[in-house]
Short mmCIF file of C-alpha atoms and ligand atoms in Angstrom, two decimals:
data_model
loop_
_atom_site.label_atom_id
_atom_site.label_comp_id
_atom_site.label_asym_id
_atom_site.label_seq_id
_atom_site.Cartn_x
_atom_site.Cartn_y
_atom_site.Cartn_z
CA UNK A 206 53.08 8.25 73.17
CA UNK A 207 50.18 8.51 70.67
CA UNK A 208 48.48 5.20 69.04
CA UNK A 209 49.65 6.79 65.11
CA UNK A 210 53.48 7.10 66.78
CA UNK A 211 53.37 3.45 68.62
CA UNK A 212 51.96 2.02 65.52
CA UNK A 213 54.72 3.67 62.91
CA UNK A 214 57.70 2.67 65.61
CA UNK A 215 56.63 -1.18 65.31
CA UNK A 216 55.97 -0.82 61.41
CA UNK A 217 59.57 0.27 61.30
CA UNK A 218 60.72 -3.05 62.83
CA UNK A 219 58.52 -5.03 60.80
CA UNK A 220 59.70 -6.89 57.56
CA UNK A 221 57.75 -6.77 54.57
CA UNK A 222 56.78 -10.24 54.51
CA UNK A 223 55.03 -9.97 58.14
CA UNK A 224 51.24 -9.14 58.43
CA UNK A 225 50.32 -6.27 61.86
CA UNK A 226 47.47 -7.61 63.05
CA UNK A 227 46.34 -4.68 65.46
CA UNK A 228 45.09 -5.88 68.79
CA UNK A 229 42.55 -3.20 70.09
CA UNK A 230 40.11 -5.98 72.35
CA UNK A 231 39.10 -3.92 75.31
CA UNK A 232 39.62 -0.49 73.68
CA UNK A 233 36.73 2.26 72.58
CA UNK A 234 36.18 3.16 69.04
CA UNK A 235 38.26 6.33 68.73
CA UNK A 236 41.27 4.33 70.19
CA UNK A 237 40.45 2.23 66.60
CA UNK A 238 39.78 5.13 64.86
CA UNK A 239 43.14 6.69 65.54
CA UNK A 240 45.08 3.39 64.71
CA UNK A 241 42.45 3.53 61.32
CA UNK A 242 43.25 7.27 60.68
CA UNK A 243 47.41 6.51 60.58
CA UNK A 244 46.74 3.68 58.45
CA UNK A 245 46.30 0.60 60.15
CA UNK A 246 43.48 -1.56 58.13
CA UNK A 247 44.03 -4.97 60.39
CA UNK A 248 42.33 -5.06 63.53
CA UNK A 249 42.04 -8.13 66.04
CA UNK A 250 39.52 -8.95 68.35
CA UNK A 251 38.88 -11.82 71.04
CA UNK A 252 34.93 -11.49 71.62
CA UNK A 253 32.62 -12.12 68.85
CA UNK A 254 30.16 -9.68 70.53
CA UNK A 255 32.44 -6.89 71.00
CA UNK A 256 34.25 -8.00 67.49
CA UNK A 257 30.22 -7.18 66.22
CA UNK A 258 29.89 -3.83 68.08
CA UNK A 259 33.00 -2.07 66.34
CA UNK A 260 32.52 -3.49 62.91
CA UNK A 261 28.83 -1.88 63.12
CA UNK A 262 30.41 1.38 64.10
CA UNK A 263 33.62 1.39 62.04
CA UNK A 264 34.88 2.17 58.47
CA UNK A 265 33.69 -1.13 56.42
CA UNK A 266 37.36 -1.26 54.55
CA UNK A 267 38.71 -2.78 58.19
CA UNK A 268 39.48 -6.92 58.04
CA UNK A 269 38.27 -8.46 61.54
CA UNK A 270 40.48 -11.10 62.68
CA UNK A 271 39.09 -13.02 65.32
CA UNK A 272 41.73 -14.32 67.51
CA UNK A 273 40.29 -15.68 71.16
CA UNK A 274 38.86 -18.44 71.69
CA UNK A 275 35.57 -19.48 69.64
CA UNK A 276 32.57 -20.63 70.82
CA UNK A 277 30.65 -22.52 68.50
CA UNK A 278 26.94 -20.73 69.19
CA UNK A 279 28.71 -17.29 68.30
CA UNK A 280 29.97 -18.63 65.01
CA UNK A 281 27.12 -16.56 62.86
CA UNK A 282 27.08 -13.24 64.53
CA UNK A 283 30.59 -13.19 62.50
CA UNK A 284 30.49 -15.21 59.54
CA UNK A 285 28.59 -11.89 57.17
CA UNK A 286 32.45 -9.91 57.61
CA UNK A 287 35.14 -11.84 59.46
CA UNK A 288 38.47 -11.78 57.54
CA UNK A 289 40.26 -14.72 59.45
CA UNK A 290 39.71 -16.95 62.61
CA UNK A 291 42.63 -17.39 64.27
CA UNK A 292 41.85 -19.76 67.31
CA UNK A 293 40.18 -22.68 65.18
CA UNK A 294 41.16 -25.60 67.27
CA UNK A 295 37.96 -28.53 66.50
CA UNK A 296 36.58 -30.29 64.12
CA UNK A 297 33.18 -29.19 65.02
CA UNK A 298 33.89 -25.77 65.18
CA UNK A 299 35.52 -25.79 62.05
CA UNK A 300 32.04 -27.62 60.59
CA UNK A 301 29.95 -24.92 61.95
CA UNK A 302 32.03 -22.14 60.25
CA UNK A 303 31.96 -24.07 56.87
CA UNK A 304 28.25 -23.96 58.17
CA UNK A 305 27.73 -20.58 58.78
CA UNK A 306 30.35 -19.43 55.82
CA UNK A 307 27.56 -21.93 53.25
CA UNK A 308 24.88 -19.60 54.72
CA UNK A 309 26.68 -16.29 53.92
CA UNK A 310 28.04 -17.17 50.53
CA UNK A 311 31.36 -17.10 51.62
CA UNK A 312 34.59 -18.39 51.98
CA UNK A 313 35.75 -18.29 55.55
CA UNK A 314 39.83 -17.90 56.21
CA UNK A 315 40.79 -19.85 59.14
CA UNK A 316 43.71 -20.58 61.42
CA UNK A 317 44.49 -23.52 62.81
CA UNK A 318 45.80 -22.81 66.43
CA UNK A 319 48.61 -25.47 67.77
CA UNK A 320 49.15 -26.00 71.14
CA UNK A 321 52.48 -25.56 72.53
CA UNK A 322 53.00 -24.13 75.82
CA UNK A 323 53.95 -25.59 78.68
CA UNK A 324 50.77 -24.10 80.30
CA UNK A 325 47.53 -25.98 81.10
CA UNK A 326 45.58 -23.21 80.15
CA UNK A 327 46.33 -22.39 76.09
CA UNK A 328 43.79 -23.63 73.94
CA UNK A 329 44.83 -25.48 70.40
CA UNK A 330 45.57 -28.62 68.71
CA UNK A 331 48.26 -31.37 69.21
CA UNK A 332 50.25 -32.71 66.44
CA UNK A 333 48.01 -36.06 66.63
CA UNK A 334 44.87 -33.95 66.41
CA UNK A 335 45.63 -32.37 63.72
CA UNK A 336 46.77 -34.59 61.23
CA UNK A 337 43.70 -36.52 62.51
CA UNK A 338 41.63 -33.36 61.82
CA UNK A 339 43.28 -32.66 58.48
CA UNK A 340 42.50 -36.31 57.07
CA UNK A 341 39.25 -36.70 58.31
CA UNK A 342 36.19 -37.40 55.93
CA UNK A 343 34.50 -34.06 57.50
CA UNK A 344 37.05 -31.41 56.62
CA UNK A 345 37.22 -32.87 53.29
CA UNK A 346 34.18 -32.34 52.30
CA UNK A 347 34.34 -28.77 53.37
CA UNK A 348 34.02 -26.37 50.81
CA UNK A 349 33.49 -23.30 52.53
CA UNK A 350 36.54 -22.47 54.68
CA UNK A 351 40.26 -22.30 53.77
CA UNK A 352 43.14 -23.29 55.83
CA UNK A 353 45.33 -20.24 55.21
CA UNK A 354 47.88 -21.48 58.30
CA UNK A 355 48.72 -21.66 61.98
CA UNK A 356 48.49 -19.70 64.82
CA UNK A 357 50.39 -20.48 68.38
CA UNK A 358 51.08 -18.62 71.41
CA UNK A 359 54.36 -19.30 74.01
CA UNK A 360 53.92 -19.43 77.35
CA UNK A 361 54.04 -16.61 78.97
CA UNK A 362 57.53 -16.60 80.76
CA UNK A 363 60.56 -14.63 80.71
CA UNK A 364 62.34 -17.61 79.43
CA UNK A 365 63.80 -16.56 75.82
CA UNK A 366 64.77 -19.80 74.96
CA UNK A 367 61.55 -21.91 76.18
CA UNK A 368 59.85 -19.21 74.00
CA UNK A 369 62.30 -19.76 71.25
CA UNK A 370 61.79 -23.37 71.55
CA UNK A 371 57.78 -23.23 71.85
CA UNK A 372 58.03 -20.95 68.78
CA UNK A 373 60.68 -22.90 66.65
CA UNK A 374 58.26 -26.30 67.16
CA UNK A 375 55.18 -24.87 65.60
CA UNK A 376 57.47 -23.36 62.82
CA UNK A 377 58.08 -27.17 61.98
CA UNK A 378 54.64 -28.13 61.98
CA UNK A 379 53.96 -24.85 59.50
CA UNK A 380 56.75 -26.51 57.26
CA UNK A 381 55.52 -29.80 57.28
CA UNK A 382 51.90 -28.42 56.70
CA UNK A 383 53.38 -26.78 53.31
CA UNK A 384 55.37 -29.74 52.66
CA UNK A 385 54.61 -31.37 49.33
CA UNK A 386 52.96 -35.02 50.69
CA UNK A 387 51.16 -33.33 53.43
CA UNK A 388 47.62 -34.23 53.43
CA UNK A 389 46.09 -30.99 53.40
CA UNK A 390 47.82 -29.79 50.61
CA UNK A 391 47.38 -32.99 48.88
CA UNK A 392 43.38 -32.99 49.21
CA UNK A 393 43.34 -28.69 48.40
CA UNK A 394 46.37 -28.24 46.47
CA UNK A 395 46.83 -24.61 47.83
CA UNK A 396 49.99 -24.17 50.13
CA UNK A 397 49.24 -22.33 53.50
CA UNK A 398 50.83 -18.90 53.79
CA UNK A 399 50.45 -17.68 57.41
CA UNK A 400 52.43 -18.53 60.48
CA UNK A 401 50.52 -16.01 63.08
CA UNK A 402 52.85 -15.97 66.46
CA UNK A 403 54.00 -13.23 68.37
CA UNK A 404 52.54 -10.48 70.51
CA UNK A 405 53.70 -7.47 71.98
CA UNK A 406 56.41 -9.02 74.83
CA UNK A 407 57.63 -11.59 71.84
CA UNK A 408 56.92 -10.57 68.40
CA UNK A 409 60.87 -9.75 67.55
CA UNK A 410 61.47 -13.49 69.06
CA UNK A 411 58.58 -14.59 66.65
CA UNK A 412 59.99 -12.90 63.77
CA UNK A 413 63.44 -14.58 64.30
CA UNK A 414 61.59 -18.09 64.32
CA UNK A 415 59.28 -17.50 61.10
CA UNK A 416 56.38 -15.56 61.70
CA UNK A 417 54.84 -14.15 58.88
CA UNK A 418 51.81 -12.53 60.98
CA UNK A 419 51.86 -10.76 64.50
CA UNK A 420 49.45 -9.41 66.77
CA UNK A 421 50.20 -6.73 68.62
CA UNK A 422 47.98 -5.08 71.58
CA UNK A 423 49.44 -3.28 74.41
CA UNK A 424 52.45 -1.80 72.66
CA UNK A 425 50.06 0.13 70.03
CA UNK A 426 47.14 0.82 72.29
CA UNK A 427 48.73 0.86 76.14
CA UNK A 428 47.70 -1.35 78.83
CA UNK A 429 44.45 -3.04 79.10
C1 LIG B 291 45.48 -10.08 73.68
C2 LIG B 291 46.08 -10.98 72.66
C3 LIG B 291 47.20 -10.56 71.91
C4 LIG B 291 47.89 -9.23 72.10
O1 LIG B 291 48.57 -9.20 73.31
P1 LIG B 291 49.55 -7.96 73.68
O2 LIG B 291 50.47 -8.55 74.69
O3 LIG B 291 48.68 -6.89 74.22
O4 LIG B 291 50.25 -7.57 72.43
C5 LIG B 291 47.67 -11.42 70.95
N1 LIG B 291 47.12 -12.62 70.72
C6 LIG B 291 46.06 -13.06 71.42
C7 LIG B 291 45.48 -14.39 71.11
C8 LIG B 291 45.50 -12.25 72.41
O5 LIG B 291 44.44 -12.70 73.11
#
């Protein structure tokens, strides 16, 4: 099937309320271009470089969501145009995009991304960490990025219910996060908006469990 009929089958499952964030990491411009050309305006990349590269060649409308891992050195190749950073999981990264964001006159959406797989390998925060993060003197004083929400990803198991469990935990911490006495709300009096969990094998599971932003690779663009 084409990209414009993969992408209009998943919009057709989608609720209103939930944000596509299309993942096209690993695919060529004109796989972009057809996903742009039937619509699609979100696209989500995990390699700054790469993330740089397409948004060169590409319509300037498009909002770049950075979603892999950051590493703090690359911070600044994206800080002129990306949207939202999903995979903010340190203090000192978070510094160096209220950094970088200061240099470029802008305002820098972010994501904090919560651990809570089972596997070793997932990168993000623990509870502890970030309520420590949130209430620290540093973030603060920030001025130039906003905490817009979470981001999480399951392990990756056939396991509906771990999923479902994985998923249902960081939907807690998102409530909590909005909650009136929590401290980030507290110190910026704006209440974050965007739960982003779910992918292509999990994003109905995701939906189910409060998502209100999915990213979605393989299932619009094929196999990588
Ligand atoms: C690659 C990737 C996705 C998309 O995965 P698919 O299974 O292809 O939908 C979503 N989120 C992150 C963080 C990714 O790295």
């Amino acid at each position: 099937m084409s990209i414009a009929a993969n992408l209009q089958i998943i919009r057709s499952t989608l609720p209103e309320h939930v944000t596509l964030v299309a993942v096209s990491k690993t695919k060529p411009v004109p796989d972009l271009m057809e996903a742009y050309n039937a619509g699609q305006r979100i696209f989500g990349e995990n390699k700054i470089q790469e993330m740089v590269d397409k948004w060169e060649q590409l319509p300037k409308d498009i909002e770049w969501h950075m979603i892999g891992h950051v590493q703090t050195n690359k911070v600044k190749y994206m800080a002129p145009f990306v949207s939202l950073i999903h995979g903010v999981d340190s203090l000192k990264l978070l510094e160096e995009i209220n950094k970088q964001a200061l240099k470029n006159n802008r305002v820098i959406d972010c994501l904090l991304q919560i651990y809570i797989a089972e596997e070793e390998s997932k990168f993000g925060l623990d509870e502890e960490e970030l309520a420590s993060l949130l209430s620290s003197d540093s973030f603060l004083k920030m001025k130039n990025i906003r905490i817009v929400g979470l981001m999480g990803m399951a392990t990756f198991t056939d396991n509906q219910n771990q999923i479902k469990k994985e998923f249902t935990h960081l939907k807690s911490i998102f409530d909590e996060l909005r909650g009136t006495d929590a401290i980030y709300r507290v110190s910026t009096n704006t209440i974050p908006q965007t739960l982003s969990m779910g992918m292509s094998g999990d994003y109905q599971l995701a939906i189910a469990c409060g998502s209100t932003m999915v990213r979605i690779g393989s299932s619009i663009f094929g196999g990588r």
